[in-house]
Coordinates of C-alpha atoms in Angstrom, one line a residue:
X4 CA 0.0 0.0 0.0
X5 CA 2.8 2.1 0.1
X6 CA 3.8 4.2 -3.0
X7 CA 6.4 4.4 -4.8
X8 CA 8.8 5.7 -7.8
X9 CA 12.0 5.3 -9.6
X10 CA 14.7 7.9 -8.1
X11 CA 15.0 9.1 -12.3
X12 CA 11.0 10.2 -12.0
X13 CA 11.7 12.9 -9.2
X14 CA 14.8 14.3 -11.0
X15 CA 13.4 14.6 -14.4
X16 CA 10.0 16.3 -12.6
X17 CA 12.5 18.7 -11.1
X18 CA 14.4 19.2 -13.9
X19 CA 11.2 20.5 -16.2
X20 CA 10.4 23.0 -13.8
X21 CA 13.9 24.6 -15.3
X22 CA 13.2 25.2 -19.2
X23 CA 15.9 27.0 -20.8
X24 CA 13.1 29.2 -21.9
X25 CA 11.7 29.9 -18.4
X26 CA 15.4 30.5 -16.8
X27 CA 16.4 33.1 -19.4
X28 CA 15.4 35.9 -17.5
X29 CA 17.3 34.9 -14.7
X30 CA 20.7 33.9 -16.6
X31 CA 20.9 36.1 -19.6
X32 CA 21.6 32.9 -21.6
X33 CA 19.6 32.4 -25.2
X34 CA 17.8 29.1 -25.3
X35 CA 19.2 28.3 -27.9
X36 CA 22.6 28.2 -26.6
X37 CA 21.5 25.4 -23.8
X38 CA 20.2 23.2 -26.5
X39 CA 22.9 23.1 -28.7
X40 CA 25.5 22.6 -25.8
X41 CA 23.2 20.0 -24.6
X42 CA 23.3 18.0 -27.8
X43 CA 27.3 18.5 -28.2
X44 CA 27.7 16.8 -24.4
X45 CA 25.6 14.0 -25.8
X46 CA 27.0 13.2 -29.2
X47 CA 30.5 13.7 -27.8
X48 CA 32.6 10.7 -27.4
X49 CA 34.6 12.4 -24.4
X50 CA 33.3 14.8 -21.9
X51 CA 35.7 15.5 -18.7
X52 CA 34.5 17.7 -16.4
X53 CA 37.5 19.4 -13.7
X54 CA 35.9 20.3 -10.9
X55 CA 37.7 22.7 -7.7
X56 CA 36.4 24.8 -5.0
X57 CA 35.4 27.2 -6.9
X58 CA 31.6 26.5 -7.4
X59 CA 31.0 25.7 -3.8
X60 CA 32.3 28.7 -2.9
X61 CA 28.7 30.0 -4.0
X62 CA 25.4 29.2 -1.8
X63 CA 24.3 26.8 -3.8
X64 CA 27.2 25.6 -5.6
X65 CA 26.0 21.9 -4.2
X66 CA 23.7 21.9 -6.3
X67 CA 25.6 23.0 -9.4
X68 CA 28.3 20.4 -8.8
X69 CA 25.2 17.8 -8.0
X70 CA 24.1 18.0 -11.5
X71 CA 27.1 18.1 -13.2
X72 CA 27.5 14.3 -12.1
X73 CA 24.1 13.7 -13.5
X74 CA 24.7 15.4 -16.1
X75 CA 27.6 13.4 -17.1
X76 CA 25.4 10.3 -16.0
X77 CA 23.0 10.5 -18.1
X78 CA 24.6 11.3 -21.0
X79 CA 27.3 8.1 -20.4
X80 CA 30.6 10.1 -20.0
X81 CA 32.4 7.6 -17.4
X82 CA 35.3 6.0 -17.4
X83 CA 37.6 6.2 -20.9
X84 CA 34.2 8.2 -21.8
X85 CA 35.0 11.0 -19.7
X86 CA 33.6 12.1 -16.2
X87 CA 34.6 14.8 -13.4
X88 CA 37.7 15.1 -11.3
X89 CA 38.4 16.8 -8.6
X90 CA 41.0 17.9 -6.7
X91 CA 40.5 15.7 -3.8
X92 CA 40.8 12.7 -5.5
X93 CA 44.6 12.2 -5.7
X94 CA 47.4 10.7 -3.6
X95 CA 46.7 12.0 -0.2
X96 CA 44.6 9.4 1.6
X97 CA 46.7 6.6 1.2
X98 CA 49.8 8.9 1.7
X99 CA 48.4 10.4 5.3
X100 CA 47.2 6.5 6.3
X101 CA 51.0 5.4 5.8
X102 CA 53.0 8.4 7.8
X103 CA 49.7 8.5 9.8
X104 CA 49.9 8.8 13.6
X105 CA 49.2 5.5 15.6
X106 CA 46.4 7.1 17.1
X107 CA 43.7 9.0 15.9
X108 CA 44.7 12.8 14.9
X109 CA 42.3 15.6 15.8
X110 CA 41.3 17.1 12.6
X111 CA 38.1 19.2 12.1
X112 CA 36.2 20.7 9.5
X113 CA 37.9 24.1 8.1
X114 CA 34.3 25.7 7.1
X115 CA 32.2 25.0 10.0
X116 CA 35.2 25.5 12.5
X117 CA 36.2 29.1 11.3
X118 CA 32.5 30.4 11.3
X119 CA 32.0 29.0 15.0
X120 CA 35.7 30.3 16.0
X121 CA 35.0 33.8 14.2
X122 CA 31.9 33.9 15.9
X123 CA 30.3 34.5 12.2
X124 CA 25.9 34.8 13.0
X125 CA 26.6 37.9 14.1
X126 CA 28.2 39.0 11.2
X127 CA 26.2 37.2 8.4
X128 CA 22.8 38.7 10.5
X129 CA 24.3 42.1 10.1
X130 CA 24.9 41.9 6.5
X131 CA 21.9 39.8 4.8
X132 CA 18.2 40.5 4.8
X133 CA 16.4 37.4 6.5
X134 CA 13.3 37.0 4.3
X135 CA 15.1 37.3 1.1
X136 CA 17.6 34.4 2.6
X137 CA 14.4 32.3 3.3
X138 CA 13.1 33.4 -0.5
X139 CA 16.4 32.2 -1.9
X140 CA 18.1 29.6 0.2
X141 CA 15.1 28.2 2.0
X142 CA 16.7 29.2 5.5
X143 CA 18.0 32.4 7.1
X144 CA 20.6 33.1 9.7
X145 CA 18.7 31.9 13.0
X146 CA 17.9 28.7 10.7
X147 CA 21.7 27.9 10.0
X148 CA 22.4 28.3 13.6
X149 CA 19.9 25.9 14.7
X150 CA 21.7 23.5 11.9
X151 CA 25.0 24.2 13.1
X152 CA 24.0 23.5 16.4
X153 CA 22.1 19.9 15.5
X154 CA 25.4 19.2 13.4
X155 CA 28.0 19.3 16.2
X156 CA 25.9 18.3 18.8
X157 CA 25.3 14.7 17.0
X158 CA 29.2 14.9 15.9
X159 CA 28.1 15.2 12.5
X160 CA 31.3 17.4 12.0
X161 CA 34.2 17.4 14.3
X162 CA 34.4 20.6 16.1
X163 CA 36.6 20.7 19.2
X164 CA 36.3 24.1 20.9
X165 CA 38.3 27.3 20.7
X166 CA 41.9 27.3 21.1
X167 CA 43.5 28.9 24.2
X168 CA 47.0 28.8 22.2
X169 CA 47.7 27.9 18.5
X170 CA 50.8 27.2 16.2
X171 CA 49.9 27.8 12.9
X172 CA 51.9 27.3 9.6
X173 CA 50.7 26.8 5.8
X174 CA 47.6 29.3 6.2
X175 CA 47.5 32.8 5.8
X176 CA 44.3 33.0 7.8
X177 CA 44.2 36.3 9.0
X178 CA 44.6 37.5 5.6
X179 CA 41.9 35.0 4.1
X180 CA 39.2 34.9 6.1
X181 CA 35.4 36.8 5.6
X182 CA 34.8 39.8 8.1
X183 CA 38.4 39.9 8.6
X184 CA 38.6 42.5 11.5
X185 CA 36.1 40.5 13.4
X186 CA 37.6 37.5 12.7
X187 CA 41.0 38.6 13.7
X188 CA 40.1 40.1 17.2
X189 CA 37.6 37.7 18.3
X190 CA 40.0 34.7 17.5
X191 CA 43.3 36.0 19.0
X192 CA 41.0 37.0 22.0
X193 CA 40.3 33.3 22.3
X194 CA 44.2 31.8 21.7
X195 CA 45.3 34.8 24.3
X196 CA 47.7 32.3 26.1
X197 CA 49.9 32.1 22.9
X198 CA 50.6 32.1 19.2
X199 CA 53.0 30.9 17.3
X200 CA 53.4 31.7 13.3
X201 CA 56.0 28.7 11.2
X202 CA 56.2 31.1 7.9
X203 CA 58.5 31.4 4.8
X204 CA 57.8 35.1 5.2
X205 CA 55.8 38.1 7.4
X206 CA 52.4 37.9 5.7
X207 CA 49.6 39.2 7.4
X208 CA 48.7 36.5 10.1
X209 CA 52.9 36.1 10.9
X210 CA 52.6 40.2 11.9
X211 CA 50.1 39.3 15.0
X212 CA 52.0 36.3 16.5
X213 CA 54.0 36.1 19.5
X214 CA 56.6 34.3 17.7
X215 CA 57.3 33.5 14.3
X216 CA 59.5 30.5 13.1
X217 CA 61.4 30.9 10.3
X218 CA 60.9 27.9 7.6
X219 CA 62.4 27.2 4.7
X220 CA 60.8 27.5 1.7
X221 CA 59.9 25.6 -1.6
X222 CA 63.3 24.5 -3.0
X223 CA 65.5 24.7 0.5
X224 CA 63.5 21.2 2.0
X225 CA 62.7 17.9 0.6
X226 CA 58.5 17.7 -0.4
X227 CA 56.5 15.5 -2.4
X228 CA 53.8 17.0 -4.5
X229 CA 50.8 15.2 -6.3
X230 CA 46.7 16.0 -8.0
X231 CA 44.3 14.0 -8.7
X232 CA 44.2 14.4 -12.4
X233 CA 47.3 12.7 -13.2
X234 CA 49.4 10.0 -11.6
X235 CA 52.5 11.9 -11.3
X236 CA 54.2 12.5 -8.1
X237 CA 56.9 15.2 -8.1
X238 CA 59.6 15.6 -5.4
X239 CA 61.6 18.4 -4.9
X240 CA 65.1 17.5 -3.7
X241 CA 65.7 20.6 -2.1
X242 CA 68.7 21.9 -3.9
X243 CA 69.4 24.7 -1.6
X244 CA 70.6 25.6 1.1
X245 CA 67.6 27.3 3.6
X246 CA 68.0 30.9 4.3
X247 CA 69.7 32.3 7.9
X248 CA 68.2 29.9 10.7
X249 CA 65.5 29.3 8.6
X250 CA 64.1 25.0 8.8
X251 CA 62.1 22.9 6.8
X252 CA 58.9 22.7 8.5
X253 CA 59.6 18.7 9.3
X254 CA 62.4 19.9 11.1
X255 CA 60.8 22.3 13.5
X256 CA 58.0 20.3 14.0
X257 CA 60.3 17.4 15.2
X258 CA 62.4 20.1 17.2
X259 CA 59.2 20.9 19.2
X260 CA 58.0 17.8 19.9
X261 CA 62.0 17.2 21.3
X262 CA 61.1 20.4 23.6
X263 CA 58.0 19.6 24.6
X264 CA 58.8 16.0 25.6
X265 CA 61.5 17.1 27.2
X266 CA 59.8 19.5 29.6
X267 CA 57.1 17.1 30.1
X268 CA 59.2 14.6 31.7
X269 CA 61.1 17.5 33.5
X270 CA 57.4 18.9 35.2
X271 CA 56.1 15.5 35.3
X272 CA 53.1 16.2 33.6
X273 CA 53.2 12.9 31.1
X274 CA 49.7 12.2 29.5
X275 CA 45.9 13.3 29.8
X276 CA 43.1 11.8 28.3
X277 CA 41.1 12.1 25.6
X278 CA 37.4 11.1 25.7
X279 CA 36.4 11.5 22.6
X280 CA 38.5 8.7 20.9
X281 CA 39.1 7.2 23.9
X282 CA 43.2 7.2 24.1
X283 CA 45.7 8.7 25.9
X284 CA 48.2 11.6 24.2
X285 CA 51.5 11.3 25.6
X286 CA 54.0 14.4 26.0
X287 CA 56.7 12.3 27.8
X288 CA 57.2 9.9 24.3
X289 CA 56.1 12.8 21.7
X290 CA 59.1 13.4 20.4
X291 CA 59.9 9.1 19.6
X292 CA 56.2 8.7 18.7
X293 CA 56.6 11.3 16.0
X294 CA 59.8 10.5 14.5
X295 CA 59.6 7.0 15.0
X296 CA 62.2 6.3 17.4
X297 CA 64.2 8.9 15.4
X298 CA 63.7 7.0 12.2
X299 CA 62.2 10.1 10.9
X300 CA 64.2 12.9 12.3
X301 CA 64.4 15.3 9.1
X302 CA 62.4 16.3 6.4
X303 CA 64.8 14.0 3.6
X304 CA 63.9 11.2 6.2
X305 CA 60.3 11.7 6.0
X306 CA 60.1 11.9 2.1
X307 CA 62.1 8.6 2.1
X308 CA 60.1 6.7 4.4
X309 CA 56.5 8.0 2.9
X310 CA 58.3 6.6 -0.9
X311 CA 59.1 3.2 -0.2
X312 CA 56.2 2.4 2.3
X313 CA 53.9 3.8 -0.3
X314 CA 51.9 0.6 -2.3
X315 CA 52.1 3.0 -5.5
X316 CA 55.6 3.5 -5.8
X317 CA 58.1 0.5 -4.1
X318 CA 61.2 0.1 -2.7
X319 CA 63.1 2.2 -5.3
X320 CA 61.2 4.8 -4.9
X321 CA 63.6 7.3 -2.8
X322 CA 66.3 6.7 -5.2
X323 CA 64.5 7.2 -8.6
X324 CA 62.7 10.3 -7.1
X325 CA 66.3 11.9 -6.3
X326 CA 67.2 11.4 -10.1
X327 CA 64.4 12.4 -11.7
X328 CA 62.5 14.5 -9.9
X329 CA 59.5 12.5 -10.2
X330 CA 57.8 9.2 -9.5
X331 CA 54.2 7.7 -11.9
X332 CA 52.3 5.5 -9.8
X333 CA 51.4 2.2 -10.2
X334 CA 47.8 0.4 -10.0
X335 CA 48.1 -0.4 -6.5
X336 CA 46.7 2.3 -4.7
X337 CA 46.0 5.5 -6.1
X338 CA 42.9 6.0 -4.1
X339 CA 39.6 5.6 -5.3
X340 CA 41.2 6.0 -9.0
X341 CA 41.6 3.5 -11.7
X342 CA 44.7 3.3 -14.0
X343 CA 45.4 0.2 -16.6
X344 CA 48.9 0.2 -17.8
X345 CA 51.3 3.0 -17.1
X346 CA 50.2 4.4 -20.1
X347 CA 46.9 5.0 -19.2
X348 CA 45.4 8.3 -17.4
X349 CA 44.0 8.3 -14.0
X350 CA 40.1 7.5 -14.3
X351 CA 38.0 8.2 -11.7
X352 CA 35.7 5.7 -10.1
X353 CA 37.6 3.2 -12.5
X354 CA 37.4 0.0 -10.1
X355 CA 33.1 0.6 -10.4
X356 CA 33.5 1.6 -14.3
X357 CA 35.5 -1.4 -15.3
X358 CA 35.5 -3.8 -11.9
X359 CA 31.9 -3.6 -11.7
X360 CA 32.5 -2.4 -7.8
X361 CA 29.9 -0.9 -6.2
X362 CA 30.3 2.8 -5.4
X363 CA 31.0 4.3 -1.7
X364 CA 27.7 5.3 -2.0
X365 CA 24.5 4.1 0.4
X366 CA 23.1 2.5 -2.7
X367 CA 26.4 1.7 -4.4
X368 CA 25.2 3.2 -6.9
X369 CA 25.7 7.0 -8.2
X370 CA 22.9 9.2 -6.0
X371 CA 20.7 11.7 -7.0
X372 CA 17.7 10.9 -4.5
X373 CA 18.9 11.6 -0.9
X374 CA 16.2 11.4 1.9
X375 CA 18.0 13.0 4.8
X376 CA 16.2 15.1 6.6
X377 CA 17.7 18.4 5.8
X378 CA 17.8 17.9 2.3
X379 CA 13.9 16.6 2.4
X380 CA 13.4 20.3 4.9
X381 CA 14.8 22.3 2.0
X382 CA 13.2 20.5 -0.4
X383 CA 16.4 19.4 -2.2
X384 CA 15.9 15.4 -2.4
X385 CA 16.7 15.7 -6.4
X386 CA 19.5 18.1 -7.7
X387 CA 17.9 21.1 -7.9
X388 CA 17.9 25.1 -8.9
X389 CA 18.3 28.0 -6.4
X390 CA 19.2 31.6 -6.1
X391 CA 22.2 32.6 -4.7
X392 CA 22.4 34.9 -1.7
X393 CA 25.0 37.7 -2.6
X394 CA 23.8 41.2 -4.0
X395 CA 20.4 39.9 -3.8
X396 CA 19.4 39.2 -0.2
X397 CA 21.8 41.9 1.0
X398 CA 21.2 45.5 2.4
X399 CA 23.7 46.9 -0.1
X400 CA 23.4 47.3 -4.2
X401 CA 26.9 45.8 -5.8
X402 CA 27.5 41.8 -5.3
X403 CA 31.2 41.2 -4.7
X404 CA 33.5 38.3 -6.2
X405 CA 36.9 37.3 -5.1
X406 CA 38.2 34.4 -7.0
X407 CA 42.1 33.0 -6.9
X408 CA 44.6 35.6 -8.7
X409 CA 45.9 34.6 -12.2
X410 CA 49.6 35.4 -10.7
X411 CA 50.2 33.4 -7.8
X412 CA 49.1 30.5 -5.1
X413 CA 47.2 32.7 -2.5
X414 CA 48.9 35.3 -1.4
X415 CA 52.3 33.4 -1.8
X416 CA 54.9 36.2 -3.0
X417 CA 51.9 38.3 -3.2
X418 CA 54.0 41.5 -2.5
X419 CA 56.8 40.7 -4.4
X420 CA 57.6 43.6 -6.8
X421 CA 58.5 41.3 -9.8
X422 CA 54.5 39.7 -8.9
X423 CA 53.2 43.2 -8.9
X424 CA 54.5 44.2 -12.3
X425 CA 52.1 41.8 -13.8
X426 CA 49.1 44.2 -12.6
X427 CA 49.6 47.8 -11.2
X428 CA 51.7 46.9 -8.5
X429 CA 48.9 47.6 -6.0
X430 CA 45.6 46.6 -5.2
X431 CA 42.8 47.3 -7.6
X432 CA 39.0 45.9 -7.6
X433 CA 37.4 45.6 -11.2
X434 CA 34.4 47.2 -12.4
X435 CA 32.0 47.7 -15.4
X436 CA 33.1 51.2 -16.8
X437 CA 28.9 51.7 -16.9
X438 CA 28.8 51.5 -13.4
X439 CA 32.0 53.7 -13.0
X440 CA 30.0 56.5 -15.4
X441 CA 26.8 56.4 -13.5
X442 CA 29.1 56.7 -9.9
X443 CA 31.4 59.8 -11.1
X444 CA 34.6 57.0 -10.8
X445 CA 37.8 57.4 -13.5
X446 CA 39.6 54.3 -14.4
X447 CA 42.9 54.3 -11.9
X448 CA 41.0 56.9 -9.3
X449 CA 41.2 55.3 -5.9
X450 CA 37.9 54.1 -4.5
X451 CA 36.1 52.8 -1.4
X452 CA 34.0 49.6 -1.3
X453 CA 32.3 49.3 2.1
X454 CA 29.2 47.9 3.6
X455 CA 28.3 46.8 7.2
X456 CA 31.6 45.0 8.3
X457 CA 34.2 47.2 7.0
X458 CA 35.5 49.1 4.1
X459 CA 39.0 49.3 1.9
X460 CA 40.4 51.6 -0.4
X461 CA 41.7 50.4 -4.0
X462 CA 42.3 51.6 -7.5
X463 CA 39.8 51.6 -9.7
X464 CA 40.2 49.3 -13.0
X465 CA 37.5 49.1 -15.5
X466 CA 36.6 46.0 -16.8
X467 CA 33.8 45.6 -19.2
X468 CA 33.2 42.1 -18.8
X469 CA 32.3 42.4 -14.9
X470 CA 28.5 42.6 -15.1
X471 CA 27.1 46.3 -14.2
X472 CA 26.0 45.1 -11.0
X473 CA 29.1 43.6 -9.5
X474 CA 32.8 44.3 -7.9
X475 CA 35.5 41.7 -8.8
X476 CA 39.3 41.7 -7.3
X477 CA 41.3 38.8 -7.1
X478 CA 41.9 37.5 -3.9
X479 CA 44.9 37.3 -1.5
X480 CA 46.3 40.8 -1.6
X481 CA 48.2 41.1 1.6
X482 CA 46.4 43.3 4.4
X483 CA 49.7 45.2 4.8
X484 CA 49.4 46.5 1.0
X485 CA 45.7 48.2 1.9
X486 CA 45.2 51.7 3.6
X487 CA 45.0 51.3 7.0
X488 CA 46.2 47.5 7.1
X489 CA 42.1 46.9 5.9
X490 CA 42.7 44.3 3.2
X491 CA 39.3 43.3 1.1
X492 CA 38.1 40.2 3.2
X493 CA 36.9 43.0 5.7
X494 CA 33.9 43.4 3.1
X495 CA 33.3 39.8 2.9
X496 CA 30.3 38.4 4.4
X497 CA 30.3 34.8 6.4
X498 CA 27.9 32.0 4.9
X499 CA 27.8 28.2 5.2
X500 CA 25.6 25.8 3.1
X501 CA 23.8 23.9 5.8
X502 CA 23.2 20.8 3.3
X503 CA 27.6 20.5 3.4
X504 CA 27.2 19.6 6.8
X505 CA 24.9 16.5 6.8
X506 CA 26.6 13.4 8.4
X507 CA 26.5 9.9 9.1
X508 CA 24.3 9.4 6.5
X509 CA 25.7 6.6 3.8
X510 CA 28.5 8.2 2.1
X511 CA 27.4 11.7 3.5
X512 CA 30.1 12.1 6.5
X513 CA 33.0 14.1 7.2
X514 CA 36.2 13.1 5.4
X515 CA 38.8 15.8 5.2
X516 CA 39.5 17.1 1.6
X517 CA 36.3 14.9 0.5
X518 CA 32.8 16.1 2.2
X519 CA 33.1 19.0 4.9
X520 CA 31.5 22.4 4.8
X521 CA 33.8 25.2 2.6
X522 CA 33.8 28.7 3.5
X523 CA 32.1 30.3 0.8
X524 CA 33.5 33.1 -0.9
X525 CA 31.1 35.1 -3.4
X526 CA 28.0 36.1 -1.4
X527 CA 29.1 39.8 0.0
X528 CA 27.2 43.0 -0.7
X529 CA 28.8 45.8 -0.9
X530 CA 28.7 49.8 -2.2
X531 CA 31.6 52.0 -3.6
X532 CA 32.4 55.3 -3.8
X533 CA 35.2 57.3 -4.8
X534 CA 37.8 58.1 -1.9
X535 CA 38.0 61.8 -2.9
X536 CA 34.0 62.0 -2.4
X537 CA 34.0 60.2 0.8
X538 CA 36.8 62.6 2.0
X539 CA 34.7 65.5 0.8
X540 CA 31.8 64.5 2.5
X541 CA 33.5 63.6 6.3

């Protein structure tokens, strides 16, 4: 007596809802244009999709990225047929599982932790009109927090509190993250007892520590470097010498584990335990549980080790990497990739395509009907359309986009004057020169783009392709290189996608680098205004 449906029925109802005729309004693109791209994806004989952060970055990017996969489903572009890669989908797992600690490692979501560490309702409240959230999204602030709550409570994400001391190296994240005042005050309020800064450099989160280790950088220490869309494994041999009293971060790492081991067994204070995996963490045997007994002491010993314990690469391993700077894997282990002779590219999801395994999927097979609650609550069972939030659901007129600069990694070297001759050799945020005309703003005239969390000021740079209703300016600009040290994430509004933190649920629960909450990026509102007018007027 019970009803039922194939999982295909839902999705194609949803999808009809979405003509390209009745979304035209909404995305400026003809018709036309869908169909014909439509039939090219279908009569193609290869369609490969590469897929990064940058769609979730959006509100709804789930969705996007959602029915991509159908998209490539349906149309039978797996395997040597095509199909999506991501950036998660390299060498890392089984890497971390070999070097891996004996007992479990602490690790927490990067999204959900920095909004509850930056204390970010307040912020997103301040900055987004609640109805037009609801309109949009299908929840508004006061909703997420209620999710947020429900999600660590049931240790759907790991969260473990805020930090009353932090060492932090490889993250610029006082630079990086959205509201960045707030963020910056209210988390070094937390980690009062200390902070520590391991940097190549004195970037904008190195300026606020207590201490900052010098490490080396890229070629002065041994590394191994690998992606997901190819089966390559460079190492870099470090050819030279590190700078002044500058270490590979290996090396420092093992040298504070020496101290703190040290000074454990001098105060006596050994071990404590930890509930929630149920083990003890031991200061007086840190230093020998790290390096293995001292079998891992540098950063040359480490890359040597991680090679010839590695399934995908053999005893060899060290030795071939030290000649030719790089390794190709075998079929071993390449996570959940597929390769068939070392001629072949990586494929992913090749052990399903060709083995006939099943998927790590509930079903085992590829999902496009999920019945969680939340997803069910936001009526998102099926992949699915939505608005974004951005300009639209803010109190302010211009949306604002900050995706990765064409001329770096972050805001590596991000000051360096042979960097900034690419560009102007400052800061500038990009805009439609319509917009410019109707706002009295010259091309190269500095500007101000503020809204409820904070303001900068930046040269102006026309660019006709921005739409007329938008700011763009590539991210990572050092804080230090902005008037007043108030670098562009202080205009950045806070936002998580509540459906990124749904756990335990099949293949739905936290894996690092694989399903967490991301910090999205592209939802701000903002206003701008040119610096010599907002001096006039104060």
């Amino acid at each position: 007596g019970i009803a039922v449906q194939p999982a295909y029925e839902a999705v194609r109802r949803e999808a009809l809802q979405f003509s390209p005729e009745s979304t035209a309004t909404i995305t400026g693109i003809d018709p036309d244009l869908l169909y014909q791209e439509a039939r090219l994806i279908a009569r193609a004989e290869v369609v490969k999709i590469l897929g990064g952060f940058v769609i979730t970055k959006y509100s709804n990017g789930i969705f996007t990225q959602w029915a991509q996969v159908l998209l490539l489903a349906l149309t039978g572009h797996s395997g040597a047929k095509g199909g999506i890669d991501h950036i998660g989908a390299g060498w890392i797992r089984p890497a971390r599982e070999i070097l891996g600690a004996a007992k479990p490692t602490r690790i927490e979501t990067g999204g959900l932790g920095e909004w509850l560490l930056g204390e970010h309702a307040q912020d997103a409240k301040a900055s987004f009109n609640a109805d037009k959230l609801k309109e949009h999204l299908g929840y508004d602030i006061d909703d997420l927090e209620s999710m947020v709550d429900e999600c660590v409570t049931k240790g759907w994400m790991p969260h473990w509190g805020k930090p009353k001391g932090m060492i932090v190296w490889g993250d610029n994240f006082l630079c990086r993250n959205k509201a960045a005042r707030q963020y910056r005050e209210r988390v070094l309020a937390h980690a009062s007892a200390f902070y520590v800064n391991i940097n190549t450099r004195m970037d904008s989160s190195a300026l606020w520590a207590d201490y900052v280790l010098p490490a080396a950088s890229h070629y002065e220490a041994w590394d191994l470097r690998s992606f997901g869309y190819h089966r390559f494994v460079n190492a870099f041999t470090a050819p030279a010498a590190p700078v002044g009293e500058s270490k590979p971060d290996w090396d420092i790492t093992t040298l504070l584990c020496q101290k703190i081991q040290e000074r454990a067994r001098a105060r006596g204070v050994t071990r404590f335990d930890d509930p929630a995996f149920g083990v003890t963490r031991d200061f007086d045997t840190l230093y020998d549980d790290f390096t293995m007994q001292e079998r891992l002491k540098t950063d040359r010993d480490a890359c040597q080790w991680l090679l010839e314990q590695s399934p995908e690469h053999g005893e060899s391993a060290f030795a071939d990497a030290t000649s030719n700077g790089f390794l190709v894997m075998n079929d071993q282990a390449i996570g959940g990739n597929y390769t068939r002779s070392p001629d072949n590219m990586v494929v992913p999801f090749g052990k399903q395509i060709f083995d006939k395994d099943p998927y790590p999927t509930l079903s085992g097979r590829i999902t496009f009907y999920i019945d969680h609650d939340w997803f069910l609550k936001l009526h998102a069972q099926v992949p699915t359309a939505r608005r974004h939030a951005g300009r639209e659901c803010s109190n302010y007129p211009l949306g604002f986009y900050s995706p990765h600069t064409r001329w770096g990694i972050h805001s590596n070297w991000r000051s360096s004057k042979y960097m900034l001759r690419l560009q102007r050799g400052e800061p500038h945020v990009y805009l439609n020169p319509r917009l410019a005309r109707r706002r009295g703003i010259a091309d190269g005239e500095r500007v101000r783009v503020f809204n409820s969390l904070g303001e900068f000021h930046a040269q102006a740079k026309f660019y006709p392709s921005v739409p007329e209703d938008a700011l763009m300016m590539e991210h990572a600009w050092e804080n230090y290189q902005f008037e007043g040290g108030n670098g562009l994430n202080n205009v950045s509004v806070p936002l998580l996608q509540p459906l990124e933190m749904v756990g335990n649920w099949g293949h739905l629960k936290f894996r690092y680098f694989m399903w967490n909450p991301n910090q999205l990026a592209h939802e701000s509102g903002v206003d701008i205004e040119s610096s010599t007018t907002q001096r006039t007027q104060s």
